[in-house]
């Protein structure tokens, strides 16, 4: 596999988090530097996987988020990726792509345009749920950092979609996604089924025992308040710099 040329990307390793600087060449050949947030648990394979994804991207498309997800199959890696570009209306459009990576190939198992109706919520078990156009997707990142990085990034692009009022199937936006719907890039049906799993399909994680213990009304109220406060705190901080001590300090004042 050929490596990326110097005018395409520079990868900086920071522990298990990598920051990709991708230089996209526009039609006028002006170079624009873009940063992507990348969080994964398999640092030894990430460089190769990243290069494979960049080889699939159109020249003007930008990879703005890459998060590793749990996988139900051995020797196969799953990544949730946000791709953005300037569309026909000269506004930025984004989409979620689900990449499946094995030893021999890289394919796409899910394509979800970011429309104005996109809703993101935590599922309470280390993952989050995305709903759009009556379709629901559940994603389980490999770490808490990956979860919150994805959660923040999705809120950002969904707010942008609402700002520009991107409506599904109106033919005015996201036509560039046809490139990624190429049959040669499509994952096999078994992998696609995992991307499309719903709430009633068994999670790869076992349920926590405390989920079966009834809570009093006061305990339920406190848990809800803590959940809301945690979301509020994590949406306001830089996940690459925040420490558990800082979060605990914020909670101390909240619980007083």
GROMACS .gro file of C-alpha atoms in nm:
model
  256
    1UNK     CA    1   0.000   0.000   0.000
    2UNK     CA    2   0.145   0.337  -0.098
    3UNK     CA    3   0.205   0.589   0.178
    4UNK     CA    4   0.049   0.934   0.179
    5UNK     CA    5   0.245   1.207   0.004
    6UNK     CA    6   0.372   1.496   0.211
    7UNK     CA    7   0.118   1.736   0.060
    8UNK     CA    8  -0.172   1.514   0.162
    9UNK     CA    9  -0.130   1.454   0.533
   10UNK     CA   10   0.096   1.461   0.834
   11UNK     CA   11   0.020   1.230   1.121
   12UNK     CA   12   0.129   1.321   1.472
   13UNK     CA   13   0.112   1.052   1.739
   14UNK     CA   14   0.000   1.168   2.084
   15UNK     CA   15  -0.031   0.856   2.299
   16UNK     CA   16  -0.330   0.675   2.143
   17UNK     CA   17  -0.482   0.992   2.001
   18UNK     CA   18  -0.367   1.108   1.661
   19UNK     CA   19  -0.419   1.446   1.502
   20UNK     CA   20  -0.437   1.432   1.125
   21UNK     CA   21  -0.345   1.741   0.930
   22UNK     CA   22  -0.491   1.687   0.584
   23UNK     CA   23  -0.408   1.930   0.308
   24UNK     CA   24  -0.700   1.941   0.067
   25UNK     CA   25  -0.643   2.082  -0.281
   26UNK     CA   26  -0.937   2.283  -0.414
   27UNK     CA   27  -1.016   2.341  -0.781
   28UNK     CA   28  -0.806   2.659  -0.779
   29UNK     CA   29  -0.513   2.460  -0.635
   30UNK     CA   30  -0.507   2.670  -0.318
   31UNK     CA   31  -0.416   2.459  -0.017
   32UNK     CA   32  -0.624   2.461   0.295
   33UNK     CA   33  -0.511   2.292   0.616
   34UNK     CA   34  -0.771   2.095   0.815
   35UNK     CA   35  -0.752   1.909   1.146
   36UNK     CA   36  -0.925   1.581   1.220
   37UNK     CA   37  -0.977   1.433   1.566
   38UNK     CA   38  -0.884   1.066   1.576
   39UNK     CA   39  -0.934   0.839   1.876
   40UNK     CA   40  -0.864   0.465   1.862
   41UNK     CA   41  -0.739   0.183   2.079
   42UNK     CA   42  -0.519   0.012   1.819
   43UNK     CA   43  -0.240   0.265   1.769
   44UNK     CA   44  -0.016   0.008   1.598
   45UNK     CA   45  -0.265  -0.038   1.310
   46UNK     CA   46  -0.409   0.311   1.296
   47UNK     CA   47  -0.157   0.462   1.054
   48UNK     CA   48  -0.227   0.196   0.792
   49UNK     CA   49  -0.604   0.220   0.838
   50UNK     CA   50  -0.592   0.598   0.814
   51UNK     CA   51  -0.394   0.585   0.491
   52UNK     CA   52  -0.645   0.341   0.343
   53UNK     CA   53  -0.936   0.572   0.424
   54UNK     CA   54  -0.759   0.877   0.281
   55UNK     CA   55  -0.700   0.687  -0.042
   56UNK     CA   56  -1.078   0.640  -0.074
   57UNK     CA   57  -1.166   1.006  -0.008
   58UNK     CA   58  -1.241   1.240  -0.294
   59UNK     CA   59  -0.974   1.513  -0.329
   60UNK     CA   60  -1.196   1.789  -0.186
   61UNK     CA   61  -1.343   1.586   0.102
   62UNK     CA   62  -1.211   1.623   0.457
   63UNK     CA   63  -1.196   1.362   0.730
   64UNK     CA   64  -1.293   1.561   1.040
   65UNK     CA   65  -1.347   1.276   1.288
   66UNK     CA   66  -1.234   0.914   1.310
   67UNK     CA   67  -1.338   0.706   1.612
   68UNK     CA   68  -1.284   0.334   1.663
   69UNK     CA   69  -1.593   0.131   1.757
   70UNK     CA   70  -1.635  -0.210   1.916
   71UNK     CA   71  -1.645  -0.494   1.663
   72UNK     CA   72  -1.837  -0.819   1.678
   73UNK     CA   73  -1.590  -0.997   1.451
   74UNK     CA   74  -1.223  -1.091   1.513
   75UNK     CA   75  -0.954  -0.936   1.291
   76UNK     CA   76  -1.191  -0.664   1.175
   77UNK     CA   77  -1.183  -0.302   1.285
   78UNK     CA   78  -1.476  -0.060   1.273
   79UNK     CA   79  -1.443   0.316   1.248
   80UNK     CA   80  -1.707   0.586   1.261
   81UNK     CA   81  -1.592   0.874   1.042
   82UNK     CA   82  -1.727   1.223   0.972
   83UNK     CA   83  -1.657   1.345   0.618
   84UNK     CA   84  -1.719   1.708   0.521
   85UNK     CA   85  -1.699   1.908   0.200
   86UNK     CA   86  -1.831   2.224   0.033
   87UNK     CA   87  -2.150   2.131  -0.154
   88UNK     CA   88  -2.331   2.271  -0.457
   89UNK     CA   89  -2.478   2.552  -0.248
   90UNK     CA   90  -2.129   2.659  -0.137
   91UNK     CA   91  -2.201   2.559   0.222
   92UNK     CA   92  -2.032   2.287   0.425
   93UNK     CA   93  -2.208   1.950   0.422
   94UNK     CA   94  -2.120   1.647   0.633
   95UNK     CA   95  -2.197   1.276   0.655
   96UNK     CA   96  -2.127   0.980   0.882
   97UNK     CA   97  -1.948   0.688   0.720
   98UNK     CA   98  -1.892   0.348   0.877
   99UNK     CA   99  -1.565   0.187   0.766
  100UNK     CA  100  -1.488  -0.185   0.800
  101UNK     CA  101  -1.118  -0.268   0.788
  102UNK     CA  102  -0.973  -0.618   0.757
  103UNK     CA  103  -0.629  -0.744   0.661
  104UNK     CA  104  -0.718  -0.755   0.293
  105UNK     CA  105  -0.959  -0.467   0.233
  106UNK     CA  106  -1.136  -0.155   0.354
  107UNK     CA  107  -1.506  -0.115   0.280
  108UNK     CA  108  -1.801   0.105   0.379
  109UNK     CA  109  -2.088  -0.048   0.576
  110UNK     CA  110  -2.291   0.264   0.650
  111UNK     CA  111  -2.354   0.605   0.491
  112UNK     CA  112  -2.564   0.857   0.682
  113UNK     CA  113  -2.598   1.217   0.555
  114UNK     CA  114  -2.616   1.473   0.835
  115UNK     CA  115  -2.965   1.622   0.796
  116UNK     CA  116  -3.135   1.891   1.005
  117UNK     CA  117  -3.344   1.630   1.191
  118UNK     CA  118  -3.044   1.439   1.328
  119UNK     CA  119  -3.082   1.353   1.699
  120UNK     CA  120  -2.796   1.230   1.920
  121UNK     CA  121  -2.842   1.077   2.266
  122UNK     CA  122  -2.639   0.864   2.507
  123UNK     CA  123  -2.759   0.506   2.554
  124UNK     CA  124  -2.639   0.466   2.914
  125UNK     CA  125  -2.405   0.175   2.838
  126UNK     CA  126  -2.096   0.343   2.698
  127UNK     CA  127  -2.246   0.422   2.360
  128UNK     CA  128  -2.471   0.668   2.186
  129UNK     CA  129  -2.770   0.661   1.954
  130UNK     CA  130  -2.817   0.857   1.631
  131UNK     CA  131  -3.163   0.895   1.479
  132UNK     CA  132  -3.246   1.054   1.143
  133UNK     CA  133  -3.526   1.007   0.889
  134UNK     CA  134  -3.687   0.739   1.111
  135UNK     CA  135  -3.363   0.537   1.108
  136UNK     CA  136  -3.175   0.459   1.428
  137UNK     CA  137  -2.809   0.365   1.467
  138UNK     CA  138  -2.625   0.262   1.784
  139UNK     CA  139  -2.250   0.311   1.820
  140UNK     CA  140  -2.019   0.175   2.092
  141UNK     CA  141  -1.680   0.355   2.092
  142UNK     CA  142  -1.384   0.170   2.240
  143UNK     CA  143  -1.322   0.425   2.517
  144UNK     CA  144  -1.484   0.707   2.713
  145UNK     CA  145  -1.262   0.958   2.535
  146UNK     CA  146  -1.374   0.823   2.197
  147UNK     CA  147  -1.738   0.841   2.310
  148UNK     CA  148  -1.724   1.205   2.414
  149UNK     CA  149  -1.513   1.311   2.116
  150UNK     CA  150  -1.772   1.162   1.881
  151UNK     CA  151  -2.060   1.305   2.086
  152UNK     CA  152  -1.920   1.658   2.071
  153UNK     CA  153  -1.832   1.640   1.702
  154UNK     CA  154  -2.175   1.510   1.604
  155UNK     CA  155  -2.347   1.790   1.791
  156UNK     CA  156  -2.134   2.039   1.602
  157UNK     CA  157  -2.219   1.907   1.253
  158UNK     CA  158  -2.587   1.854   1.341
  159UNK     CA  159  -2.612   2.215   1.457
  160UNK     CA  160  -2.460   2.318   1.127
  161UNK     CA  161  -2.715   2.108   0.935
  162UNK     CA  162  -2.998   2.277   1.123
  163UNK     CA  163  -2.847   2.619   1.056
  164UNK     CA  164  -2.849   2.553   0.680
  165UNK     CA  165  -3.178   2.358   0.702
  166UNK     CA  166  -3.051   2.051   0.520
  167UNK     CA  167  -3.363   1.849   0.436
  168UNK     CA  168  -3.343   1.484   0.329
  169UNK     CA  169  -3.403   1.390  -0.033
  170UNK     CA  170  -3.457   1.740  -0.169
  171UNK     CA  171  -3.180   1.687  -0.424
  172UNK     CA  172  -2.999   2.009  -0.335
  173UNK     CA  173  -2.732   1.874  -0.101
  174UNK     CA  174  -2.509   1.573  -0.030
  175UNK     CA  175  -2.498   1.453  -0.393
  176UNK     CA  176  -2.124   1.394  -0.346
  177UNK     CA  177  -2.203   1.088  -0.133
  178UNK     CA  178  -2.269   0.888  -0.451
  179UNK     CA  179  -1.894   0.840  -0.472
  180UNK     CA  180  -1.904   0.636  -0.150
  181UNK     CA  181  -2.205   0.430  -0.257
  182UNK     CA  182  -1.997   0.260  -0.526
  183UNK     CA  183  -2.067  -0.114  -0.519
  184UNK     CA  184  -1.692  -0.185  -0.507
  185UNK     CA  185  -1.667  -0.005  -0.173
  186UNK     CA  186  -1.964  -0.174  -0.007
  187UNK     CA  187  -1.908  -0.403   0.292
  188UNK     CA  188  -2.049  -0.754   0.295
  189UNK     CA  189  -2.400  -0.796   0.430
  190UNK     CA  190  -2.291  -0.942   0.764
  191UNK     CA  191  -2.093  -0.627   0.843
  192UNK     CA  192  -2.374  -0.403   0.716
  193UNK     CA  193  -2.617  -0.579   0.951
  194UNK     CA  194  -2.398  -0.486   1.249
  195UNK     CA  195  -2.402  -0.120   1.146
  196UNK     CA  196  -2.781  -0.135   1.126
  197UNK     CA  197  -2.836  -0.306   1.462
  198UNK     CA  198  -3.122  -0.168   1.672
  199UNK     CA  199  -3.204  -0.144   2.044
  200UNK     CA  200  -3.360  -0.488   2.055
  201UNK     CA  201  -3.049  -0.661   1.922
  202UNK     CA  202  -2.817  -0.789   2.194
  203UNK     CA  203  -2.529  -0.555   2.279
  204UNK     CA  204  -2.175  -0.688   2.270
  205UNK     CA  205  -2.141  -0.581   2.632
  206UNK     CA  206  -2.315  -0.762   2.913
  207UNK     CA  207  -2.563  -0.559   3.114
  208UNK     CA  208  -2.441  -0.422   3.445
  209UNK     CA  209  -2.597  -0.599   3.749
  210UNK     CA  210  -2.710  -0.269   3.904
  211UNK     CA  211  -2.942  -0.213   3.609
  212UNK     CA  212  -3.175  -0.476   3.756
  213UNK     CA  213  -3.190  -0.319   4.102
  214UNK     CA  214  -3.489  -0.088   4.147
  215UNK     CA  215  -3.409   0.272   4.236
  216UNK     CA  216  -3.604   0.494   4.469
  217UNK     CA  217  -3.755   0.811   4.326
  218UNK     CA  218  -3.484   1.018   4.496
  219UNK     CA  219  -3.208   0.795   4.357
  220UNK     CA  220  -3.359   0.809   4.011
  221UNK     CA  221  -3.383   1.188   4.031
  222UNK     CA  222  -3.022   1.219   4.146
  223UNK     CA  223  -2.898   0.987   3.872
  224UNK     CA  224  -3.081   1.193   3.611
  225UNK     CA  225  -2.934   1.518   3.747
  226UNK     CA  226  -2.583   1.369   3.748
  227UNK     CA  227  -2.629   1.243   3.392
  228UNK     CA  228  -2.740   1.586   3.271
  229UNK     CA  229  -2.459   1.764   3.456
  230UNK     CA  230  -2.196   1.527   3.319
  231UNK     CA  231  -2.316   1.591   2.965
  232UNK     CA  232  -2.304   1.964   3.030
  233UNK     CA  233  -1.948   1.949   3.164
  234UNK     CA  234  -1.811   1.723   2.891
  235UNK     CA  235  -1.962   1.932   2.613
  236UNK     CA  236  -1.780   2.239   2.743
  237UNK     CA  237  -1.429   2.100   2.788
  238UNK     CA  238  -1.139   1.999   2.567
  239UNK     CA  239  -1.128   1.621   2.598
  240UNK     CA  240  -0.759   1.611   2.509
  241UNK     CA  241  -0.676   1.821   2.816
  242UNK     CA  242  -0.949   1.762   3.076
  243UNK     CA  243  -0.856   1.555   3.384
  244UNK     CA  244  -1.067   1.342   3.621
  245UNK     CA  245  -0.968   1.586   3.899
  246UNK     CA  246  -1.125   1.875   3.708
  247UNK     CA  247  -1.449   1.681   3.649
  248UNK     CA  248  -1.463   1.580   4.018
  249UNK     CA  249  -1.410   1.941   4.120
  250UNK     CA  250  -1.702   2.050   3.902
  251UNK     CA  251  -1.925   1.779   4.053
  252UNK     CA  252  -1.828   1.877   4.406
  253UNK     CA  253  -1.983   2.221   4.360
  254UNK     CA  254  -2.281   2.069   4.181
  255UNK     CA  255  -2.360   1.832   4.470
  256UNK     CA  256  -2.316   2.087   4.749
   0.00000   0.00000   0.00000
